[in-house]
GROMACS .gro file of C-alpha atoms in nm:
model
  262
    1UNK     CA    1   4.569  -5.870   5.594
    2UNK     CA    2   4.228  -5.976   5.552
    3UNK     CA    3   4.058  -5.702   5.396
    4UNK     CA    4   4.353  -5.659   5.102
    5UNK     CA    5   4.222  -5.450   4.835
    6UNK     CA    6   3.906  -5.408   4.967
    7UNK     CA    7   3.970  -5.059   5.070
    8UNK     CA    8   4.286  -4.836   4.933
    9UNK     CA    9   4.392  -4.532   5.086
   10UNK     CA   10   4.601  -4.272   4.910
   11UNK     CA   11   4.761  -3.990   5.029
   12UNK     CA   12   4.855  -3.653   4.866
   13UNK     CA   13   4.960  -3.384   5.091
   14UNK     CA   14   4.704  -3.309   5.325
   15UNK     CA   15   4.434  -3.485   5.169
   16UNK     CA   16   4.344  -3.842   5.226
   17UNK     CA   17   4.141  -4.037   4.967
   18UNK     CA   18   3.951  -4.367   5.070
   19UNK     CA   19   3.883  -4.561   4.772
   20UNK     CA   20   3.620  -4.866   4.823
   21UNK     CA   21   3.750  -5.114   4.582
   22UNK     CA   22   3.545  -5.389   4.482
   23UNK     CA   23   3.434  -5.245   4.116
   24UNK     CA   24   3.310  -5.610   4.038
   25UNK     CA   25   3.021  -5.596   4.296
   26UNK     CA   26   2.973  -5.237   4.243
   27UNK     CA   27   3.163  -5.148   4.569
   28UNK     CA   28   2.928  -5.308   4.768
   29UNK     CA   29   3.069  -5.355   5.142
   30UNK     CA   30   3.057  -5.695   5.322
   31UNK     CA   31   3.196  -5.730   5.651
   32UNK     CA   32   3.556  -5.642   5.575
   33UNK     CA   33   3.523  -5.415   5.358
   34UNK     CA   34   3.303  -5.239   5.650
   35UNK     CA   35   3.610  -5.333   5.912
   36UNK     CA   36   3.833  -5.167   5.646
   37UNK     CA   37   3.689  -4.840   5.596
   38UNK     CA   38   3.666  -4.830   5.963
   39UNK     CA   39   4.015  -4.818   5.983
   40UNK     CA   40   4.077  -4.604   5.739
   41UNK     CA   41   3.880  -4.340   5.842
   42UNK     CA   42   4.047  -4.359   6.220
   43UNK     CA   43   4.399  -4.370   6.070
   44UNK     CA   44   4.290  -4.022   5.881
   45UNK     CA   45   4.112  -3.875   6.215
   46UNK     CA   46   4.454  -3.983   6.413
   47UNK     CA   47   4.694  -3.813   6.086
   48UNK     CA   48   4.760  -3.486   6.228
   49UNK     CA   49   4.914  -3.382   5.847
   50UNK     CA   50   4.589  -3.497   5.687
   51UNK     CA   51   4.311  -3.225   5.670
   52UNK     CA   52   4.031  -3.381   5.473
   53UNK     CA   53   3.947  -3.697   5.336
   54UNK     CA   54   3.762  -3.797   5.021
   55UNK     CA   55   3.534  -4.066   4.995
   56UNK     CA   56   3.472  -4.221   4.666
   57UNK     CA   57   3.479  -4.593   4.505
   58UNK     CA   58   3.675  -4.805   4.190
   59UNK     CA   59   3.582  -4.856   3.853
   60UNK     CA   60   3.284  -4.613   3.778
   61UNK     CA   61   3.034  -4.685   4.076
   62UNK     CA   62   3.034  -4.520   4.464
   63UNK     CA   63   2.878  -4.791   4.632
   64UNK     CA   64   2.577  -5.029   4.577
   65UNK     CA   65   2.539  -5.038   4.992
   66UNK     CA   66   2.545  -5.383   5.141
   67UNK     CA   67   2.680  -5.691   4.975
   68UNK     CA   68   2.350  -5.871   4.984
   69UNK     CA   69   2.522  -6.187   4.843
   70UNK     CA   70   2.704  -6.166   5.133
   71UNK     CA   71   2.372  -6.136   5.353
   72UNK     CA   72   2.195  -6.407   5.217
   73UNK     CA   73   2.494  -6.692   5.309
   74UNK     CA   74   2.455  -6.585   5.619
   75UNK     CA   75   2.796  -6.677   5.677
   76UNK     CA   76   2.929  -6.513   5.957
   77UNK     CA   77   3.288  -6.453   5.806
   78UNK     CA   78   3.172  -6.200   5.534
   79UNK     CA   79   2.760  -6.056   5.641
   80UNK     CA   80   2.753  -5.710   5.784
   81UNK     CA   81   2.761  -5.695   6.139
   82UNK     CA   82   2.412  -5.665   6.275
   83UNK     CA   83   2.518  -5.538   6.593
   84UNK     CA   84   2.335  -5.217   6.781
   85UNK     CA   85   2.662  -5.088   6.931
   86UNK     CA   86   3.047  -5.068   6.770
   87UNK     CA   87   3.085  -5.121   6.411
   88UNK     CA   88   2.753  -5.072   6.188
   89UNK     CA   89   2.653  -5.295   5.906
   90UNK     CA   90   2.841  -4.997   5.629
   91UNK     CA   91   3.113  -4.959   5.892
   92UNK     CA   92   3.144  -4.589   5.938
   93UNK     CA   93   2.825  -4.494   5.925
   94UNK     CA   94   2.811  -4.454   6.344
   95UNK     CA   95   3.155  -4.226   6.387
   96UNK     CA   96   3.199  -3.887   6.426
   97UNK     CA   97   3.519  -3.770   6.284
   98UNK     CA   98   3.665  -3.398   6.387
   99UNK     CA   99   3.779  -3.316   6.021
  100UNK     CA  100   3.530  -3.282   5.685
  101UNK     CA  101   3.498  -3.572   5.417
  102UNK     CA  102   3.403  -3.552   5.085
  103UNK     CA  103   3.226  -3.771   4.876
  104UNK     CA  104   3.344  -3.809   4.519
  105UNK     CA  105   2.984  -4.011   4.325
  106UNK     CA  106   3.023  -4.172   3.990
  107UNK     CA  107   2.794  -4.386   3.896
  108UNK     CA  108   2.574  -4.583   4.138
  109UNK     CA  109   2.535  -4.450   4.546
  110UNK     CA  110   2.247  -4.637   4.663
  111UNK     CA  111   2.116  -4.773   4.898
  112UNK     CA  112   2.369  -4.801   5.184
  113UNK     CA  113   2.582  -4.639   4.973
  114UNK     CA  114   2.381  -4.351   4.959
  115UNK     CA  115   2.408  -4.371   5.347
  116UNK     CA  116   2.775  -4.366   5.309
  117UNK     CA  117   2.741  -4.051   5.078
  118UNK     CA  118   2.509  -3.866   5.395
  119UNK     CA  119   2.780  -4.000   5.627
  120UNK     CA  120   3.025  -3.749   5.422
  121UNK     CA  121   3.010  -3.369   5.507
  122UNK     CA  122   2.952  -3.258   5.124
  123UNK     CA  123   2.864  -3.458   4.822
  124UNK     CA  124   3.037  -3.419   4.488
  125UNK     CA  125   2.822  -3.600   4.193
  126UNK     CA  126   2.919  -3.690   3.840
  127UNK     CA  127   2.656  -3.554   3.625
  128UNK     CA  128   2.560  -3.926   3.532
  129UNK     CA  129   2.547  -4.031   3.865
  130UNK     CA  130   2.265  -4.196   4.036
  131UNK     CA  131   2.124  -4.189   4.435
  132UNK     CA  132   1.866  -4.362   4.563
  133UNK     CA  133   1.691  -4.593   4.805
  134UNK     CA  134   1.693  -4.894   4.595
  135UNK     CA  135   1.683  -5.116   4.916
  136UNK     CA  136   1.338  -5.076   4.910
  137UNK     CA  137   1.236  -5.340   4.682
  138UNK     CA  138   1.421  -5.612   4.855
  139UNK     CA  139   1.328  -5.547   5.196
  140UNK     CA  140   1.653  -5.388   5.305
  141UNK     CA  141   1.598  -5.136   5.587
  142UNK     CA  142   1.807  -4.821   5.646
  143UNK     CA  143   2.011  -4.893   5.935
  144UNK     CA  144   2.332  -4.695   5.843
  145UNK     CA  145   2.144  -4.364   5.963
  146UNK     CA  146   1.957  -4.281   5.625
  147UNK     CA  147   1.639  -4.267   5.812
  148UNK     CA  148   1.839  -3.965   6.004
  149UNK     CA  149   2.070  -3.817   5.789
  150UNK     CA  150   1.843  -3.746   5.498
  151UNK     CA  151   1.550  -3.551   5.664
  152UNK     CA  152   1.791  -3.362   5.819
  153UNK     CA  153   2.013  -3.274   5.487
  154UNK     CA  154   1.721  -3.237   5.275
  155UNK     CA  155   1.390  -3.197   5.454
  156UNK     CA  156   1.112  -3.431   5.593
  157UNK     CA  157   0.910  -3.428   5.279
  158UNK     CA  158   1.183  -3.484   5.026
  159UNK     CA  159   1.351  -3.787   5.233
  160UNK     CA  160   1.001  -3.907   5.282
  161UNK     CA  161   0.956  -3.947   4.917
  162UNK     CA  162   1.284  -4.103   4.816
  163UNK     CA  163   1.247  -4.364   5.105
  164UNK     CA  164   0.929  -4.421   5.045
  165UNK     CA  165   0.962  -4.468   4.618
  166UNK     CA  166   1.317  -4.604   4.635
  167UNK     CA  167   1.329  -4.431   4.317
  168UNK     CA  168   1.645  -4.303   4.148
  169UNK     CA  169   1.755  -3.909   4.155
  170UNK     CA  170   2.016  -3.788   3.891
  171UNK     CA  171   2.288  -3.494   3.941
  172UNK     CA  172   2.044  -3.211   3.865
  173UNK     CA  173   1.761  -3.271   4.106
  174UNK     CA  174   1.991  -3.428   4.370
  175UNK     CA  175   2.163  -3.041   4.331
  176UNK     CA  176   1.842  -2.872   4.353
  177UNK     CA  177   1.708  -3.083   4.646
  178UNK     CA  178   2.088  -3.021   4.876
  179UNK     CA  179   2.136  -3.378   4.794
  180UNK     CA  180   2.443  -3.286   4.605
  181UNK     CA  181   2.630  -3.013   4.668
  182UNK     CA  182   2.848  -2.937   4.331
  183UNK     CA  183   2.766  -3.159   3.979
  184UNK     CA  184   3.116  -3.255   3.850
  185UNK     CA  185   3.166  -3.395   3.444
  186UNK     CA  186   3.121  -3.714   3.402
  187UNK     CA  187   3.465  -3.914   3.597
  188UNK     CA  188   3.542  -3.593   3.697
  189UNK     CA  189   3.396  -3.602   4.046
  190UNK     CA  190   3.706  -3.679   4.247
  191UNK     CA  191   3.896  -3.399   4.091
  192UNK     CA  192   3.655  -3.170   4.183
  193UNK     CA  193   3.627  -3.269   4.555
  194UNK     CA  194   3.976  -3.283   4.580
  195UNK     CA  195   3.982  -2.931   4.443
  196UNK     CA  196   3.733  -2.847   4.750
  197UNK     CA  197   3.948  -3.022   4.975
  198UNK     CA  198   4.253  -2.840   4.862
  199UNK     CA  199   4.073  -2.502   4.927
  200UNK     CA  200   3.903  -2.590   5.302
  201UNK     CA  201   4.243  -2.732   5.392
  202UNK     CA  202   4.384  -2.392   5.350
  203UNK     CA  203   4.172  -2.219   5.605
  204UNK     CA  204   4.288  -2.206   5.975
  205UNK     CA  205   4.164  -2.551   6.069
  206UNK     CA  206   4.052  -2.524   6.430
  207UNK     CA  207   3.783  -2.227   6.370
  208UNK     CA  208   3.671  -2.431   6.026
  209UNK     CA  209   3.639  -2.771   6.194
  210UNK     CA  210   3.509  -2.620   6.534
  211UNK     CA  211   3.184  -2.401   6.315
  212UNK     CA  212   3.143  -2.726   6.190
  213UNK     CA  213   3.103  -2.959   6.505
  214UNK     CA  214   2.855  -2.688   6.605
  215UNK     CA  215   2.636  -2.734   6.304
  216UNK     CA  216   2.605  -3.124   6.390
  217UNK     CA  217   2.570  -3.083   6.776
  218UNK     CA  218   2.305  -2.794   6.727
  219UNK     CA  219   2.026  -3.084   6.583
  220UNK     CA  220   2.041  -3.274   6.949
  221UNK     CA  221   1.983  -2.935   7.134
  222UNK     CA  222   1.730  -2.709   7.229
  223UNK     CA  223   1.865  -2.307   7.115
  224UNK     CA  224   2.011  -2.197   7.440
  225UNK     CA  225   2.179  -2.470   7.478
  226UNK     CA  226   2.295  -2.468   7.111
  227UNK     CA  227   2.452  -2.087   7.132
  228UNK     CA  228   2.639  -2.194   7.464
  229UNK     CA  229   2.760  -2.477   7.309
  230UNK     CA  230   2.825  -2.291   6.987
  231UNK     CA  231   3.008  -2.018   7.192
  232UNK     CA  232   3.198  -2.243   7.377
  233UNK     CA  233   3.358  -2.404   7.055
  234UNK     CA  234   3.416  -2.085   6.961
  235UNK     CA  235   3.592  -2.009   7.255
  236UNK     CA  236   3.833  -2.262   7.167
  237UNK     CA  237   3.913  -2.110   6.817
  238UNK     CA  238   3.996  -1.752   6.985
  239UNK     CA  239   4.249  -1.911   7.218
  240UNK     CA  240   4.401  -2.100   6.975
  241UNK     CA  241   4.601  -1.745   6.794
  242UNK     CA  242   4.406  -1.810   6.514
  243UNK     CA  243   4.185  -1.568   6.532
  244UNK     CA  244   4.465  -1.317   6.650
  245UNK     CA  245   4.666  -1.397   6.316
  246UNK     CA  246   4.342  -1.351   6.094
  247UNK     CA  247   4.295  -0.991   6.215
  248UNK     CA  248   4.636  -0.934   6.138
  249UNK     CA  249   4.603  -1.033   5.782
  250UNK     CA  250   4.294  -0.860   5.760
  251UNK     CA  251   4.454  -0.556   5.896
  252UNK     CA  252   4.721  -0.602   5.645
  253UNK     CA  253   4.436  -0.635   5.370
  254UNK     CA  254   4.424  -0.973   5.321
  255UNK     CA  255   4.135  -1.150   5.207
  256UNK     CA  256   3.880  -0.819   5.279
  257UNK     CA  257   3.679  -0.828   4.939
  258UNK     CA  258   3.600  -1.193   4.934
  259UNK     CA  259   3.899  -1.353   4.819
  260UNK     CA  260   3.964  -1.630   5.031
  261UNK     CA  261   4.351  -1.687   4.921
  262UNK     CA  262   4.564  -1.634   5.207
   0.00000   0.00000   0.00000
């Protein structure tokens, strides 16, 4: 269709990669490339056999956010859609899926890249990589939930300063901030998520996915209302035999000194 090679999905077991694919713009997403990621990312949350995806781009670069060439035609056919419900401008940036994704950064994530890279549950970055607002010195507002997303991953004061600068962070202080949450080699990033992936996919997947729904739903509620609604996800988890089969292994000494191979 329209948005061929734009976005390329591969799959490997239980593990979904999304690959943004334009390596000559620096992945930068214009409207179908947005459209695309879309649907790749509701394909994976509909793919019962699919655990966790992995975000990451082509040819040595994330994502270099918005395809301002794109923008400044203003031609309908190809800008981001500037729209405040449905699709946003980076595409995903609005859904919630029920299952973790990874981000694999090499290179450049900036901009609304970087907002992709917040979008994902943990961040995997090359040790060469680079994050950053770098919108800021044409004008670009956040408006794929950056202004959101990053005071809440790495603290008011922090976000305030890299939204305010628009200046660059490398691997070692985007680890020390929680910007990043493993350094990889250099073009080793996706290896290393996927080695993440392959490890959180072998955990019994309703308790893992339900502990994490809670963490995003507790930011919109006041406590009591958090530890209901933390209980009652947990609820679900206990029903589900899960729980009842852990206990067994665990009985059976599975798993009791920290190992987590099951």
């Amino acid at each position: 269709g329209m948005t061929e090679g734009r976005v390329k999905v591969e799959k490997k077991g239980v593990i979904t990669t999304v690959i943004i694919s334009r390596p000559n713009s620096r992945n930068a997403v214009d409207l179908l490339t947005a459209e695309a990621l879309v649907a790749a990312f509701k394909e994976f949350e509909k793919d019962e056999s699919s655990k966790v995806a992995i975000l990451c781009g082509d040819g040595g670069n994330f994502c270099a956010g918005a395809d301002l060439k794109a923008v400044a035609s203003q031609d309908i056919s190809t800008m981001n859609r500037l729209e405040i419900d449905g699709t946003a401008p980076m595409g995903v940036s609005r859904l919630f899926l029920s299952k973790p994704v990874i981000a694999a950064i090499e290179g450049y994530a900036v901009a609304g890249g970087l907002e992709l890279a917040l979008w994902c549950d943990l961040r995997v970055v090359a040790a060469d990589a680079v994050m950053g607002v770098f919108c800021r010195r044409w004008g670009v507002p956040l408006i794929d939930g950056g202004t959101i997303r990053l005071p809440r991953l790495i603290g008011q004061s922090r976000a305030l300063d890299l939204i305010l600068t628009g200046r660059g962070v490398k691997a070692e202080e985007a680890l020390s901030i929680g910007l990043a949450n493993r350094i990889s080699p250099k073009g080793e990033a996706r290896n290393v998520a996927e080695a993440i992936a392959l490890d959180i996919s072998s955990f019994p997947q309703i308790c893992m996915n339900g502990d994490r729904r809670s963490v995003y739903e507790q930011f919109d509620l006041p406590m009591e209302a958090a530890l209901r609604n933390e209980f009652r996800i947990g609820l679900q988890a206990i029903e589900s035999k899960e729980m009842v089969e852990g206990a067994r292994l665990f009985t059976g000494g599975v798993g009791r000194h920290g190992g987590s191979k099951l």
